[in-house]
Each structure stands twice: as C-alpha cells, then as structure tokens.
Amino acid sequence: MAFGRLEKPEGSRPMSDINMTPLIDVMLVLLVIFMITAPLMTASLRLDLPKTDAATPSDAPSFIAVAITPDGKLHLGEQELAPEAFQKRISELGRANAQMEVQLRADRSVPYGQVAELIGWVQAAGLNRIAFVAQAAASAP
C-alpha cells in the first residue's frame, strides 16, 4: 500500500523580483549624456548690459578700468591708447597681478566684434576676471 500526499507538489513560482540591471544601464547612459551636454548649454552668454536695472559697482580691491568708445578708441583708466600700446600695457599689468579684475565699459553702439577682440587681448594678458560695467536705468517717478 502506497501512502502519498494529497497535496499537489509545488511547481516553479513566477519571478516577482525586478531585474535592475537594464534600469541601471539606462540611468548611467542618461547620466553620461547629461554630464556631456550640460556644460554646452551654459556656454552661451546672452547679455544686454546697457538695459540693466540694478547696476552696482564692484567692491574689488584692485581693478583696471578699460573702456571702448563708439569710434573704437581704447582707454585704460583715463588714458587713451592705441591698440598696440594698449596690448603692451595690459600685458604688463597682467604679469604684475593676474588676479586683478578688469572692469570693462563698452558703449552700446560699439560692434560686438570689437568688444570680443578687446576681451581676447585682456585674456591673452592673463587677466580672466572681467566685469561688464553698466549704468543703472532711470527709474520711473
């Protein structure tokens, strides 16, 4: 006489765990994509300096005032300089103190190319702290 169980033997159960490997792979790929593209999105600089409402002077202890007039003349402080003399003088100042801030004042009508060229000269001199100076807009009474 055979004695057996009346219960059914348990078969294989369906897997109830989530396979995390594909999810982690997708997450890592997205992380890499965002790490590569995020700096590219912040690289563009959109400035409309003459229209600022809250222009406040910088409290930098040492700075160089650089200006470019509508006719393209360069000024270092109050002194008007030719482009070659300006480059030479700014290079001397950059070698003397590379942490010095350059406060750039450019007239609204100066073409962007001239301002970009001026910024290139300043950066070539080793001065990387450049502040764009604007005047406060007149408030309505």
Coordinates of C-alpha atoms in Angstrom, one line a residue:
M1 CA 0.0 0.0 0.0
A2 CA 1.4 3.3 -1.0
F3 CA 0.9 6.3 1.1
G4 CA 1.1 9.5 -0.7
R5 CA 0.3 13.1 -0.1
L6 CA -2.9 14.5 -1.3
E7 CA -1.3 17.9 -1.9
K8 CA 0.0 19.0 -5.2
P9 CA 3.7 19.3 -5.5
E10 CA 4.8 23.0 -5.8
G11 CA 5.9 23.9 -9.2
S12 CA 8.2 26.7 -10.1
R13 CA 6.9 30.1 -8.9
P14 CA 6.9 33.1 -11.3
M15 CA 9.8 35.5 -10.6
S16 CA 8.5 38.5 -8.7
D17 CA 11.8 40.4 -8.5
I18 CA 12.5 43.3 -10.9
N19 CA 15.7 42.9 -12.9
M20 CA 17.6 46.1 -12.0
T21 CA 20.5 45.7 -14.5
P22 CA 18.7 47.3 -17.5
L23 CA 17.4 50.1 -15.4
I24 CA 20.8 50.9 -14.0
D25 CA 22.3 50.8 -17.5
V26 CA 19.8 53.2 -18.8
M27 CA 20.4 55.5 -15.8
L28 CA 24.1 55.5 -16.3
V29 CA 23.8 56.3 -20.0
L30 CA 21.4 59.2 -19.3
L31 CA 23.9 60.5 -16.6
V32 CA 26.7 60.5 -19.1
I33 CA 24.6 62.3 -21.7
F34 CA 23.6 65.0 -19.2
M35 CA 27.2 65.4 -18.0
I36 CA 28.3 66.0 -21.5
T37 CA 25.5 68.3 -22.7
A38 CA 25.1 70.4 -19.5
P39 CA 28.2 72.5 -20.0
L40 CA 27.4 73.1 -23.6
M41 CA 24.0 74.6 -22.7
T42 CA 25.6 77.1 -20.3
A43 CA 28.4 78.1 -22.7
S44 CA 26.3 80.7 -24.5
L45 CA 26.3 84.2 -22.9
R46 CA 23.4 86.4 -23.5
L47 CA 24.0 89.9 -22.3
D48 CA 22.2 93.2 -22.8
L49 CA 24.3 95.3 -20.4
P50 CA 23.1 98.7 -21.2
K51 CA 19.5 97.8 -20.1
T52 CA 20.3 96.7 -16.5
D53 CA 18.1 98.0 -13.7
A54 CA 20.4 97.0 -10.8
A55 CA 23.9 98.1 -11.9
T56 CA 26.0 98.1 -8.7
P57 CA 29.7 98.9 -8.6
S58 CA 32.0 96.1 -7.7
D59 CA 33.9 96.3 -4.5
A60 CA 37.0 94.6 -5.9
P61 CA 40.1 95.9 -4.1
S62 CA 42.2 96.2 -7.2
F63 CA 40.9 96.7 -10.7
I64 CA 41.7 98.1 -14.1
A65 CA 39.2 100.3 -15.8
V66 CA 39.0 99.6 -19.5
A67 CA 36.7 101.4 -21.9
I68 CA 36.0 101.4 -25.6
T69 CA 34.3 104.4 -27.2
P70 CA 31.8 104.4 -30.1
D71 CA 34.6 105.4 -32.5
G72 CA 36.7 102.4 -31.3
K73 CA 39.2 104.3 -29.2
L74 CA 40.6 102.3 -26.2
H75 CA 41.1 103.8 -22.8
L76 CA 43.0 102.3 -19.9
G77 CA 41.8 104.3 -16.9
E78 CA 41.6 107.8 -18.1
Q79 CA 44.4 107.4 -20.7
E80 CA 43.7 106.9 -24.4
L81 CA 45.9 104.3 -26.0
A82 CA 46.5 102.9 -29.5
P83 CA 45.7 99.2 -29.8
E84 CA 49.4 98.2 -29.8
A85 CA 50.1 100.3 -26.8
F86 CA 47.0 99.0 -25.0
Q87 CA 48.1 95.4 -25.6
K88 CA 51.5 96.1 -24.2
R89 CA 50.3 97.9 -21.2
I90 CA 47.6 95.3 -20.3
S91 CA 50.2 92.6 -20.7
E92 CA 52.4 94.4 -18.2
L93 CA 49.5 94.7 -15.7
G94 CA 48.6 91.1 -16.2
R95 CA 52.1 89.9 -15.4
A96 CA 52.2 92.2 -12.3
N97 CA 48.9 90.8 -10.8
A98 CA 47.0 88.1 -12.6
Q99 CA 44.2 88.2 -10.0
M100 CA 43.3 91.8 -10.8
E101 CA 39.8 92.5 -12.1
V102 CA 39.2 94.2 -15.4
Q103 CA 36.1 96.5 -15.4
L104 CA 35.0 96.8 -19.0
R105 CA 32.9 99.7 -20.1
A106 CA 31.8 99.5 -23.7
D107 CA 29.4 101.9 -25.4
R108 CA 26.2 100.5 -26.6
S109 CA 26.9 101.3 -30.2
V110 CA 30.3 99.5 -30.3
P111 CA 30.1 96.4 -32.5
Y112 CA 30.3 93.1 -30.7
G113 CA 33.4 92.1 -32.7
Q114 CA 35.4 94.9 -31.3
V115 CA 34.4 94.1 -27.7
A116 CA 35.2 90.4 -28.2
E117 CA 38.6 91.4 -29.6
L118 CA 39.2 93.6 -26.6
I119 CA 38.2 90.7 -24.2
G120 CA 40.6 88.4 -26.1
W121 CA 43.5 90.8 -25.6
V122 CA 42.7 91.0 -21.9
Q123 CA 42.5 87.2 -21.5
A124 CA 45.8 86.8 -23.5
A125 CA 47.4 89.1 -21.0
G126 CA 46.5 86.6 -18.3
L127 CA 43.6 88.5 -16.8
N128 CA 40.5 86.3 -16.5
R129 CA 38.3 88.3 -14.1
I130 CA 36.3 90.6 -16.4
A131 CA 33.4 92.6 -15.1
F132 CA 31.0 94.3 -17.5
V133 CA 30.0 97.7 -16.1
A134 CA 26.7 99.3 -16.9
Q135 CA 24.8 102.3 -15.6
A136 CA 21.6 101.9 -13.7
A137 CA 18.5 102.5 -15.7
A138 CA 16.5 105.6 -14.7
S139 CA 13.5 104.6 -12.6
A140 CA 10.1 105.9 -13.4
P141 CA 8.7 108.6 -11.0

